[in-house]
């Protein structure tokens, strides 16, 4: 236990605070990262405000997801039965290792050595690519952003925008190195065209395609996959074998519920009214083999926890990341987990509490994540509960910090949140609601759009005493 | 115990009590002009909407924009003169050189500019994704206000594969600069039949 007691105080080479500090060495870059994500958050706001019934949609989506959690057993069985009736082979994997083995076995049977894969956070969670590599199989990620980070040997830093931390000049350099584009050309149009040609070759030659799944419908046994690029479809429609990997929580009861979720997903993610393609796969193409791998990996266990089960409602839109002041200023990689940001910070400790003990502290508990979440997950409440749980389990060392329930830890820890210079001004500019969240002892209101100067001064003064 | 049975057993034990599903009822505020909404939204996401009164206008438009030297694939019976109706027994990879694909859609959705199309209208599932440019044709009366209306219409129908297509394929992965034509079609033309 002794080693564990100090886990949150120790700055290991891989904890969030240290990684965030590293990210913050380049201040103009951090500002740029921050602004880019804030821009996407604003697009989301605009899209949401254009639907009069936005809040009603969120409430209904949340209700449906609560119903799913309460009836998951029945829905999974119905989904399996319906999918099988349509000629799809359904597999079940208890954990990441079993998932990887199942996928490998399917590939092995075909003798195929190179496969294409569209975006799937589940396969990131399971480290599928790395596993298949050890088995001599190369996975080509076909989402442009994912391909960029793959060529760079990195994981995605955002669940919807995998290379949001990359500048175009760097991508130009990367492509020049890997795809042979002319040096110094960093025009997004040009680079995208180069990637199109590069990946088209892989679409044309790969006989096996792996995809993620956005929604799996119990009633019909169909799966829905959403992309803007069309990469999931190009992969699948040209392949002899389609493997779709899906977390068991992605089930929704009825086809018509897609109306609710598809209205929310893209608007929350990027402010688009819908993704370019929302493809419904109900049966394999004639002559095609189709597999669905249902993956648990800790989900069924989480279902038993009243405090944390709500995180299973997540539809992976990324809105909570775009709005998070800490995510925007620390970058996705500082979370050292496949899913970054607020949702990652409540999912990761459920898988490995010790390894991810730092993540629930990577938050100001401002509550903005919960406010934007399309399925109304109580993200910031869960962050707080994780802190309490971690404190209980680790006893000494951190208790004080946890007790200082607002931002003591984060404010005292790194350059990111010091109240000097640009960071301080930034905090006030972008997260005024920080002073009105319910963990804040001084203000009770839910939202205070334009806090007067003296509120900040008072708040700042009192917070400072935490140090 | 198999993984399947084990997972299901844990779920059965752990799932909370919940409320039954509610009926979904949405009506998005004031009634709006579906056609103009559909047009505005689709154009805002990179599509081109071409209202037509007669089939000849499709031909005129496409002939002006695309070389007839290249490969066209047509699935709209009324446009047989423009390009013969294609049949699909071939390997989908052979569709790689299609310059223009002309397909009928089932309906459009005003709130998001999407067109619903299922397998039997595509000829080959790969076609709407692999072609260089995609032309879709729907009737103006077949535009629904929202996705809820769309699913009410789709109801329990069976399809091997169906998809909403909303504009041309696109990406903004490089510094959030929008580029049309990521992997799929570089342009999407939507012919809207208003009268015939
Ligand atoms: S927690 Fe909510 S906001 Fe965050 S990714 Fe999931 S659904 Fe989106």
XYZ file of C-alpha atoms and ligand atoms in Angstrom:
671
model
C 0.000 0.000 0.000
C 2.843 2.359 0.702
C 3.789 2.724 -2.867
C 0.198 3.407 -3.684
C -0.312 6.102 -1.122
C 1.838 8.501 -2.977
C 0.804 7.634 -6.450
C -0.948 10.922 -6.982
C 1.796 13.045 -5.534
C 4.563 11.483 -7.459
C 5.292 12.941 -10.820
C 5.996 9.891 -12.858
C 7.157 10.272 -16.391
C 3.740 9.333 -17.637
C 1.183 10.984 -15.408
C -1.196 13.584 -16.753
C 0.390 16.539 -14.997
C 3.870 15.756 -16.296
C 2.688 15.094 -19.817
C 0.601 18.237 -19.760
C 3.576 20.254 -18.582
C 5.511 18.901 -21.515
C 2.745 19.869 -23.893
C 2.766 23.326 -22.355
C 6.397 24.037 -23.091
C 5.312 25.451 -26.425
C 2.838 28.094 -25.432
C 1.800 29.365 -28.881
C 1.055 25.798 -29.848
C -1.074 25.262 -26.792
C -2.989 28.439 -27.609
C -3.521 27.191 -31.133
C -4.709 23.756 -29.931
C -7.005 25.400 -27.451
C -8.496 27.757 -30.015
C -9.042 25.029 -32.593
C -11.046 22.930 -30.166
C -12.959 25.902 -28.883
C -13.886 26.697 -32.467
C -15.363 23.185 -32.790
C -17.177 23.585 -29.510
C -18.755 26.779 -30.860
C -19.840 24.985 -34.010
C -21.552 22.438 -31.803
C -23.327 25.227 -29.920
C -24.556 26.740 -33.139
C -25.872 23.417 -34.442
C -27.581 22.676 -31.148
C -29.209 26.084 -30.982
C -30.736 25.563 -34.404
C -32.911 22.744 -33.110
C -35.656 23.986 -30.867
C -36.024 20.564 -29.384
C -32.352 20.022 -28.617
C -32.819 19.634 -24.871
C -35.758 17.322 -25.406
C -33.596 15.221 -27.733
C -30.882 14.952 -25.094
C -33.435 13.929 -22.496
C -34.917 11.262 -24.745
C -31.477 9.982 -25.734
C -30.543 9.739 -22.089
C -33.775 7.872 -21.283
C -33.228 5.414 -24.102
C -29.675 4.764 -22.937
C -30.863 4.261 -19.359
C -33.367 1.777 -20.670
C -30.553 0.012 -22.544
C -28.491 -0.313 -19.378
C -31.482 -1.813 -17.578
C -32.272 -4.292 -20.349
C -28.897 -4.975 -21.863
C -29.232 -8.722 -21.394
C -32.440 -8.945 -23.428
C -31.258 -6.505 -26.078
C -27.964 -8.281 -26.640
C -29.733 -11.587 -27.102
C -32.187 -10.019 -29.543
C -29.369 -8.357 -31.444
C -27.434 -11.597 -31.678
C -30.454 -13.562 -32.874
C -31.407 -11.004 -35.510
C -27.886 -10.569 -36.798
C -27.432 -14.326 -37.056
C -30.687 -14.642 -38.958
C -29.231 -12.286 -41.528
C -26.191 -14.437 -42.030
C -23.795 -12.565 -39.763
C -21.458 -14.478 -37.452
C -21.553 -13.071 -33.928
C -18.592 -13.458 -31.550
C -18.278 -12.545 -27.889
C -15.077 -11.342 -26.250
C -14.656 -10.969 -22.502
C -11.650 -8.728 -22.746
C -9.229 -7.008 -25.077
C -7.027 -10.070 -25.450
C -9.919 -12.281 -26.461
C -11.162 -9.652 -28.903
C -7.764 -9.489 -30.545
C -7.522 -13.257 -30.777
C -10.963 -13.559 -32.362
C -10.131 -10.940 -34.969
C -6.798 -12.555 -35.654
C -8.361 -15.979 -36.104
C -10.797 -14.667 -38.685
C -7.992 -12.993 -40.595
C -5.700 -15.986 -40.290
C -8.258 -18.257 -41.938
C -8.245 -16.073 -45.024
C -4.475 -15.929 -45.255
C -4.670 -12.156 -45.752
C -1.639 -10.197 -44.567
C -2.812 -6.616 -44.919
C -6.182 -5.273 -43.834
C -7.885 -1.882 -43.880
C -9.570 -0.471 -40.811
C -11.848 2.522 -40.336
C -12.079 4.418 -37.097
C -12.852 2.343 -34.034
C -11.995 3.515 -30.555
C -12.701 0.005 -29.325
C -9.827 -1.416 -31.342
C -7.647 1.369 -29.930
C -8.783 0.396 -26.448
C -7.824 -3.216 -27.215
C -4.544 -2.325 -28.979
C -5.595 -4.444 -31.910
C -3.097 -3.029 -34.404
C -0.127 -3.782 -32.190
C -1.373 -7.293 -31.539
C -1.968 -8.068 -35.194
C 1.482 -6.751 -35.996
C 2.999 -9.360 -33.718
C 1.039 -11.925 -35.737
C 2.472 -10.654 -38.999
C -0.596 -8.734 -40.113
C -0.446 -5.097 -41.086
C -3.411 -2.849 -40.382
C -3.841 0.244 -42.538
C -5.936 2.869 -40.775
C -7.984 4.568 -43.451
C -9.446 7.572 -41.696
C -7.143 10.393 -42.806
C -6.476 11.634 -39.290
C -5.835 8.130 -38.048
C -3.536 7.381 -40.950
C -1.537 10.488 -40.131
C -0.975 9.494 -36.522
C -0.361 5.909 -37.582
C 2.396 6.978 -39.976
C 3.830 9.037 -37.147
C 3.750 6.047 -34.813
C 1.351 7.700 -32.386
C -2.092 6.901 -31.030
C -4.941 9.317 -31.848
C -5.147 12.284 -29.480
C -8.898 12.771 -29.868
C -11.698 10.272 -30.474
C -13.248 12.213 -33.365
C -10.276 14.305 -34.542
C -7.317 11.944 -34.235
C -4.614 14.376 -35.360
C -6.017 17.600 -33.984
C -2.625 18.251 -32.380
C -0.761 18.154 -35.716
C 0.096 21.239 -37.735
C -0.190 21.100 -41.477
C 3.505 21.790 -41.972
C 4.310 18.737 -39.879
C 1.842 16.642 -41.845
C 3.485 17.905 -45.031
C 6.820 16.731 -43.728
C 5.392 13.390 -42.624
C 3.823 12.811 -46.039
C 6.953 13.865 -47.810
C 8.791 11.209 -45.841
C 6.224 8.405 -46.149
C 4.252 9.153 -49.294
C 6.859 11.033 -51.272
C 5.001 14.326 -51.577
C 7.193 17.333 -52.451
C 8.995 18.807 -49.501
C 7.555 22.000 -48.100
C 4.065 21.461 -49.493
C 1.625 21.723 -46.632
C -1.561 22.667 -48.457
C -4.407 20.644 -46.871
C -6.092 20.190 -50.248
C -2.923 18.833 -51.779
C -2.071 16.602 -48.843
C -5.597 15.180 -48.730
C -5.393 14.391 -52.431
C -2.091 12.611 -51.859
C -3.619 10.587 -49.029
C -6.598 9.758 -51.236
C -4.343 8.219 -53.860
C -2.253 6.422 -51.261
C -5.246 4.942 -49.442
C -7.187 4.145 -52.614
C -4.487 1.608 -53.434
C -5.089 -0.060 -50.102
C -8.862 -0.056 -50.547
C -8.390 -1.674 -53.927
C -6.026 -4.363 -52.724
C -7.357 -5.243 -49.293
C -9.743 -8.159 -49.140
C -10.599 -7.710 -45.496
C -12.001 -4.632 -43.779
C -12.417 -3.910 -40.084
C -14.810 -1.219 -38.904
C -16.070 0.147 -35.634
C -19.759 0.520 -34.930
C -21.660 3.611 -33.839
C -24.970 1.906 -33.101
C -26.143 -1.700 -33.036
C -29.915 -2.095 -33.228
C -31.414 -4.912 -31.141
C -34.703 -4.942 -33.033
C -33.169 -5.497 -36.464
C -29.669 -6.852 -35.873
C -28.236 -4.080 -38.040
C -25.195 -1.959 -37.281
C -24.714 1.675 -38.212
C -21.328 3.148 -39.067
C -20.878 6.899 -39.522
C -18.043 8.586 -41.421
C -17.467 11.767 -43.370
C -14.740 10.409 -45.578
C -16.528 7.295 -46.793
C -13.563 5.203 -45.732
C -15.560 2.606 -43.790
C -17.763 1.966 -46.818
C -14.979 1.908 -49.361
C -13.179 -0.642 -47.236
C -16.164 -2.866 -46.569
C -17.816 -2.731 -49.984
C -14.642 -3.841 -51.714
C -13.698 -6.564 -49.233
C -14.545 -10.257 -49.096
C -14.674 -10.191 -45.312
C -16.055 -7.512 -42.998
C -15.291 -7.584 -39.277
C -17.198 -5.063 -37.144
C -15.955 -4.600 -33.577
C -18.462 -3.254 -31.103
C -18.619 -2.606 -27.362
C -21.679 -4.221 -25.813
C -22.939 -0.812 -24.665
C -23.467 0.362 -28.256
C -26.796 -1.458 -28.448
C -29.945 0.593 -28.931
C -33.395 -0.978 -28.719
C -35.255 0.094 -31.861
C -34.398 1.233 -35.358
C -36.385 4.419 -34.935
C -34.113 5.388 -32.047
C -31.461 5.999 -34.671
C -33.438 9.122 -35.464
C -32.653 10.431 -31.999
C -28.991 9.456 -31.911
C -28.065 10.417 -35.456
C -29.591 13.833 -34.866
C -27.383 14.292 -31.821
C -24.114 12.647 -32.836
C -22.663 14.815 -35.600
C -24.101 18.022 -34.215
C -22.415 17.334 -30.888
C -19.188 16.176 -32.488
C -18.413 18.799 -35.117
C -21.552 20.892 -35.528
C -22.525 19.117 -38.759
C -26.217 18.271 -39.188
C -25.245 14.641 -39.931
C -22.102 12.834 -41.056
C -21.745 12.442 -44.822
C -22.398 8.712 -44.597
C -24.550 6.892 -42.047
C -24.413 3.337 -43.311
C -26.803 0.656 -42.099
C -25.442 -2.864 -42.521
C -28.128 -5.471 -42.082
C -26.821 -8.321 -44.211
C -23.476 -9.095 -45.753
C -23.110 -8.402 -49.458
C -23.742 -11.444 -51.628
C -20.694 -13.647 -51.335
C -19.272 -11.592 -48.465
C -18.511 -12.887 -45.005
C -19.532 -10.654 -42.119
C -18.526 -10.917 -38.472
C -19.538 -8.874 -35.463
C -17.378 -9.071 -32.354
C -19.217 -8.009 -29.193
C -16.703 -6.873 -26.601
C -17.133 -6.596 -22.851
C -13.709 -5.558 -21.520
C -14.934 -4.291 -18.159
C -18.316 -3.013 -19.302
C -20.471 -5.662 -17.625
C -18.645 -5.051 -14.376
C -19.147 -1.302 -14.645
C -22.834 -1.945 -15.189
C -22.999 -3.110 -11.583
C -21.750 0.198 -10.232
C -24.501 2.711 -9.547
C -21.930 5.514 -9.418
C -20.150 4.778 -12.650
C -22.454 2.829 -14.942
C -23.726 5.966 -16.672
C -20.441 6.304 -18.492
C -21.657 3.373 -20.600
C -24.195 5.685 -22.229
C -21.416 7.426 -24.154
C -21.836 7.710 -27.930
C -18.237 8.921 -28.431
C -19.037 12.304 -29.904
C -16.065 14.054 -28.335
C -18.043 17.129 -27.252
C -16.859 16.794 -23.660
C -13.259 16.932 -24.857
C -13.731 19.971 -27.071
C -15.272 21.907 -24.244
C -12.873 20.794 -21.512
C -10.468 23.559 -20.471
C -7.970 20.985 -19.266
C -8.126 18.827 -22.381
C -7.752 21.818 -24.633
C -4.643 22.956 -22.808
C -3.033 19.630 -22.121
C -3.626 17.666 -25.322
C -5.031 14.176 -25.765
C -1.779 12.322 -25.239
C -1.396 13.637 -21.713
C -4.218 11.272 -20.724
C -2.107 8.225 -21.681
C -5.259 6.246 -22.476
C -7.020 5.433 -25.762
C -9.873 7.752 -24.886
C -8.756 11.156 -23.673
C -10.607 14.027 -22.065
C -13.315 13.924 -19.428
C -14.960 10.729 -20.654
C -11.578 8.972 -20.829
C -10.829 10.169 -17.323
C -13.902 8.387 -15.952
C -13.584 5.291 -18.125
C -9.897 4.551 -17.647
C -9.837 4.162 -13.837
C -12.569 1.550 -14.166
C -10.184 -0.605 -16.158
C -7.116 -0.028 -14.016
C -7.514 2.174 -11.011
C -3.855 2.341 -10.131
C -2.551 3.075 -13.581
C -5.108 5.776 -14.244
C -5.389 7.243 -10.767
C -4.145 10.616 -11.996
C -6.852 11.097 -14.629
C -9.855 12.069 -12.497
C -7.673 14.916 -11.277
C -7.142 16.241 -14.774
C -10.230 18.370 -14.441
C -11.412 21.614 -12.934
C -14.813 20.001 -12.234
C -16.341 22.961 -13.993
C -19.152 20.769 -15.295
C -18.995 21.960 -18.879
C -18.582 18.346 -20.062
C -21.843 17.283 -18.442
C -23.576 20.320 -19.890
C -22.728 19.462 -23.475
C -22.995 15.675 -23.296
C -25.775 14.585 -25.700
C -26.740 11.624 -23.524
C -26.499 13.555 -20.269
C -23.753 11.615 -18.575
C -22.934 13.147 -15.197
C -19.277 13.287 -16.164
C -18.025 15.819 -13.656
C -19.911 14.144 -10.821
C -18.229 10.895 -11.739
C -14.844 12.590 -11.797
C -15.513 13.771 -8.293
C -16.645 10.325 -7.173
C -13.502 8.780 -8.605
C -11.433 11.240 -6.609
C -13.219 10.237 -3.455
C -12.813 6.568 -4.212
C -9.145 7.017 -4.984
C -8.680 8.943 -1.779
C -10.366 6.210 0.229
C -8.238 3.522 -1.329
C -4.989 5.381 -1.014
C -5.597 7.035 2.348
C -2.653 9.327 3.002
C -0.996 11.886 0.891
C -3.816 12.866 -1.275
C -6.641 13.248 1.175
C -5.972 16.892 1.620
C -5.934 17.519 -2.028
C -9.090 15.615 -2.625
C -10.795 17.368 0.234
C -9.935 20.637 -1.377
C -12.737 19.787 -3.591
C -12.515 22.246 -6.410
C -9.307 22.762 -8.201
C -6.681 22.658 -5.562
C -4.791 19.787 -7.065
C -4.800 20.983 -10.562
C -4.145 24.599 -9.719
C -1.211 23.807 -7.570
C 0.314 21.319 -9.910
C 1.495 22.791 -13.072
C 2.229 25.754 -15.185
C -0.959 25.098 -17.062
C -3.156 26.549 -14.410
C -1.005 29.153 -12.796
C -2.731 32.455 -12.518
C -0.087 34.479 -14.180
C 0.051 35.745 -17.708
C -1.947 34.298 -20.516
C -3.126 31.174 -18.789
C -4.984 33.102 -16.156
C -6.613 35.380 -18.643
C -7.478 32.397 -20.746
C -9.168 30.628 -17.873
C -11.380 33.598 -17.243
C -12.173 34.026 -20.866
C -13.105 30.460 -21.624
C -14.377 28.940 -18.452
C -16.339 31.559 -16.591
C -18.750 28.808 -15.596
C -15.993 27.423 -13.453
C -17.138 29.701 -10.685
C -20.699 28.488 -10.784
C -20.347 24.744 -10.583
C -21.782 22.998 -7.624
C -18.487 21.953 -6.212
C -17.666 25.542 -5.803
C -18.520 26.653 -2.296
C -19.015 30.276 -3.193
C -21.493 30.242 -5.991
C -24.590 28.171 -6.358
C -25.987 29.225 -9.699
C -25.689 26.835 -12.567
C -24.393 29.264 -15.114
C -23.105 32.784 -14.940
C -22.336 33.782 -18.487
C -20.546 37.059 -17.782
C -19.098 37.154 -14.331
C -18.196 40.644 -13.185
C -14.548 41.348 -12.511
C -14.852 41.350 -8.742
C -16.215 37.789 -8.682
C -13.062 36.595 -10.291
C -10.874 38.572 -7.948
C -12.635 37.148 -4.950
C -12.601 33.656 -6.303
C -8.976 33.876 -7.238
C -8.065 35.177 -3.840
C -9.803 32.363 -2.039
C -8.537 29.664 -4.316
C -5.031 30.794 -3.900
C -5.199 29.802 -0.251
C -5.459 26.202 -1.256
C -1.889 26.097 -2.381
C -18.635 -21.328 -19.329
C -18.211 -19.643 -22.673
C -17.342 -15.960 -22.778
C -20.783 -15.309 -24.202
C -22.578 -16.978 -21.337
C -20.292 -15.418 -18.789
C -20.768 -11.899 -20.140
C -24.529 -12.336 -20.323
C -24.636 -13.748 -16.815
C -22.719 -10.804 -15.339
C -24.934 -8.385 -17.226
C -28.085 -10.049 -15.997
C -26.817 -9.807 -12.455
C -25.531 -6.244 -12.728
C -28.091 -4.448 -14.835
C -30.151 -1.957 -12.860
C -33.904 -1.691 -12.792
C -35.091 0.768 -15.364
C -38.047 2.547 -16.787
C -39.842 1.247 -19.863
C -39.199 2.937 -23.199
C -41.227 6.060 -23.840
C -42.850 6.803 -27.158
C -40.791 9.372 -29.029
C -42.739 12.375 -30.189
C -40.993 15.314 -31.792
C -42.266 18.152 -33.841
C -39.569 20.637 -34.503
C -41.332 23.870 -33.678
C -42.875 25.899 -36.448
C -43.551 24.115 -39.713
C -40.919 25.059 -42.280
C -40.524 24.930 -46.037
C -38.989 21.491 -46.509
C -37.634 22.081 -49.981
C -35.843 25.288 -49.219
C -34.501 23.911 -45.943
C -33.235 20.762 -47.655
C -31.603 22.849 -50.375
C -29.938 25.290 -47.996
C -28.610 22.572 -45.735
C -27.305 20.349 -48.521
C -25.543 23.282 -50.183
C -24.039 24.303 -46.856
C -22.397 20.880 -46.575
C -20.928 20.943 -50.060
C -23.689 19.453 -52.224
C -25.208 21.084 -55.302
C -28.971 21.083 -55.662
C -30.346 21.307 -59.193
C -34.124 21.671 -59.380
C -35.491 20.154 -62.591
C -38.833 20.058 -64.299
C -38.013 17.460 -66.899
C -35.480 14.676 -67.359
C -33.729 16.422 -70.223
C -32.314 18.910 -67.765
C -30.285 16.215 -66.074
C -28.740 15.296 -69.354
C -27.970 18.894 -70.229
C -26.360 19.522 -66.869
C -24.223 16.405 -66.818
C -23.178 16.654 -70.448
C -21.944 20.120 -69.830
C -19.939 19.141 -66.784
C -18.481 15.748 -67.608
C -16.775 14.300 -70.617
C -18.743 11.493 -72.239
C -15.409 9.878 -73.001
C -15.260 8.806 -69.375
C -17.289 6.038 -67.810
C -20.808 6.867 -66.669
C -23.004 4.447 -64.796
C -26.721 5.042 -64.750
C -29.397 3.372 -62.626
C -32.292 5.682 -63.446
C -34.624 4.111 -66.031
C -35.895 7.505 -67.200
C -32.361 8.490 -68.187
C -31.731 5.477 -70.406
C -30.940 7.772 -73.306
C -28.226 9.502 -71.385
C -26.437 6.313 -70.452
C -27.716 2.745 -70.735
C -28.948 1.091 -67.572
C -26.035 -0.654 -65.975
C -26.146 -4.215 -64.779
C -23.831 -5.526 -62.124
C -22.404 -8.955 -62.303
C -18.873 -7.720 -62.169
C -16.353 -7.361 -59.425
C -16.914 -4.048 -57.540
C -13.227 -3.216 -57.999
C -13.965 -2.713 -61.679
C -16.076 0.298 -60.786
C -12.951 2.228 -59.869
C -12.905 4.118 -63.150
C -16.484 5.395 -62.898
C -16.492 9.139 -63.430
C -20.191 9.743 -62.817
C -22.756 7.514 -61.147
C -26.403 8.495 -61.491
C -28.659 6.899 -58.885
C -32.211 7.356 -57.698
C -32.676 7.986 -53.965
C -35.689 7.030 -51.871
C -36.154 10.341 -50.108
C -34.396 13.343 -48.658
C -34.294 14.729 -45.127
C -34.734 18.493 -44.855
C -32.997 19.058 -41.528
C -29.688 17.570 -42.624
C -29.630 17.383 -46.406
C -29.269 13.598 -46.402
C -30.651 11.223 -49.019
C -31.649 7.676 -48.082
C -30.660 5.024 -50.565
C -30.695 1.240 -50.263
C -28.811 -1.507 -51.996
C -31.304 -2.252 -54.758
C -31.059 1.323 -55.994
C -27.256 1.273 -56.029
C -26.651 -1.591 -58.396
C -23.550 -2.388 -56.395
C -22.935 -1.370 -52.805
C -19.560 0.029 -53.734
C -20.811 2.353 -56.448
C -21.920 5.416 -54.442
C -18.571 5.420 -52.663
C -16.096 4.540 -55.369
C -17.332 6.838 -58.144
C -15.582 10.133 -58.738
C -18.824 12.157 -58.828
C -22.255 11.162 -57.618
C -25.596 12.350 -58.961
C -28.678 11.502 -56.913
C -32.234 12.090 -57.978
C -35.261 12.464 -55.735
C -38.716 13.954 -56.014
C -39.392 17.106 -54.041
C -42.509 15.553 -52.549
C -40.277 12.873 -51.039
C -38.532 15.167 -48.616
C -39.243 14.602 -44.933
C -38.718 17.310 -42.342
C -36.593 15.338 -39.849
C -34.900 11.995 -39.291
C -37.788 10.924 -37.078
C -40.121 11.236 -40.052
C -37.574 9.371 -42.144
C -37.504 6.386 -39.784
C -41.278 6.380 -39.494
C -41.278 5.993 -43.263
C -38.545 3.328 -43.362
C -40.353 1.525 -40.555
C -39.645 -2.204 -40.552
C -38.515 -2.505 -44.146
C -35.734 -4.947 -44.856
C -32.584 -3.961 -46.673
C -29.245 -5.653 -46.853
C -27.571 -2.291 -46.859
C -28.876 1.257 -46.719
C -27.190 4.575 -46.173
C -27.837 8.259 -45.762
C -25.642 10.283 -48.041
C -25.289 13.935 -47.114
C -23.047 15.775 -49.538
C -19.725 14.746 -51.048
C -17.137 12.767 -49.118
C -15.072 15.144 -47.031
C -12.473 15.600 -44.344
C -11.183 18.379 -42.157
C -8.473 16.334 -40.509
C -5.665 18.628 -41.601
C -5.901 21.705 -39.403
C -9.672 21.784 -39.720
C -9.495 22.885 -43.364
C -12.470 21.417 -45.145
C -11.511 19.381 -48.212
C -14.158 17.796 -50.428
C -13.402 14.381 -51.885
C -11.646 12.523 -49.092
C -11.979 8.928 -50.268
C -15.369 8.924 -51.934
C -17.033 11.227 -54.475
C -15.539 14.661 -54.914
C -18.880 16.198 -55.701
C -22.510 15.436 -55.057
C -25.218 16.672 -57.397
C -28.776 16.361 -56.232
C -31.398 16.628 -58.947
C -34.667 17.608 -57.381
C -37.683 16.792 -59.494
C -40.240 19.449 -58.815
C -42.673 18.610 -61.630
C -42.840 15.953 -64.288
S -19.278 11.462 -22.572
Fe -20.946 12.504 -23.646
S -19.935 14.307 -24.542
Fe -18.292 12.894 -23.998
S -17.887 11.698 -25.820
Fe -19.390 10.547 -24.614
S -21.368 11.176 -25.402
Fe -19.911 12.694 -26.115
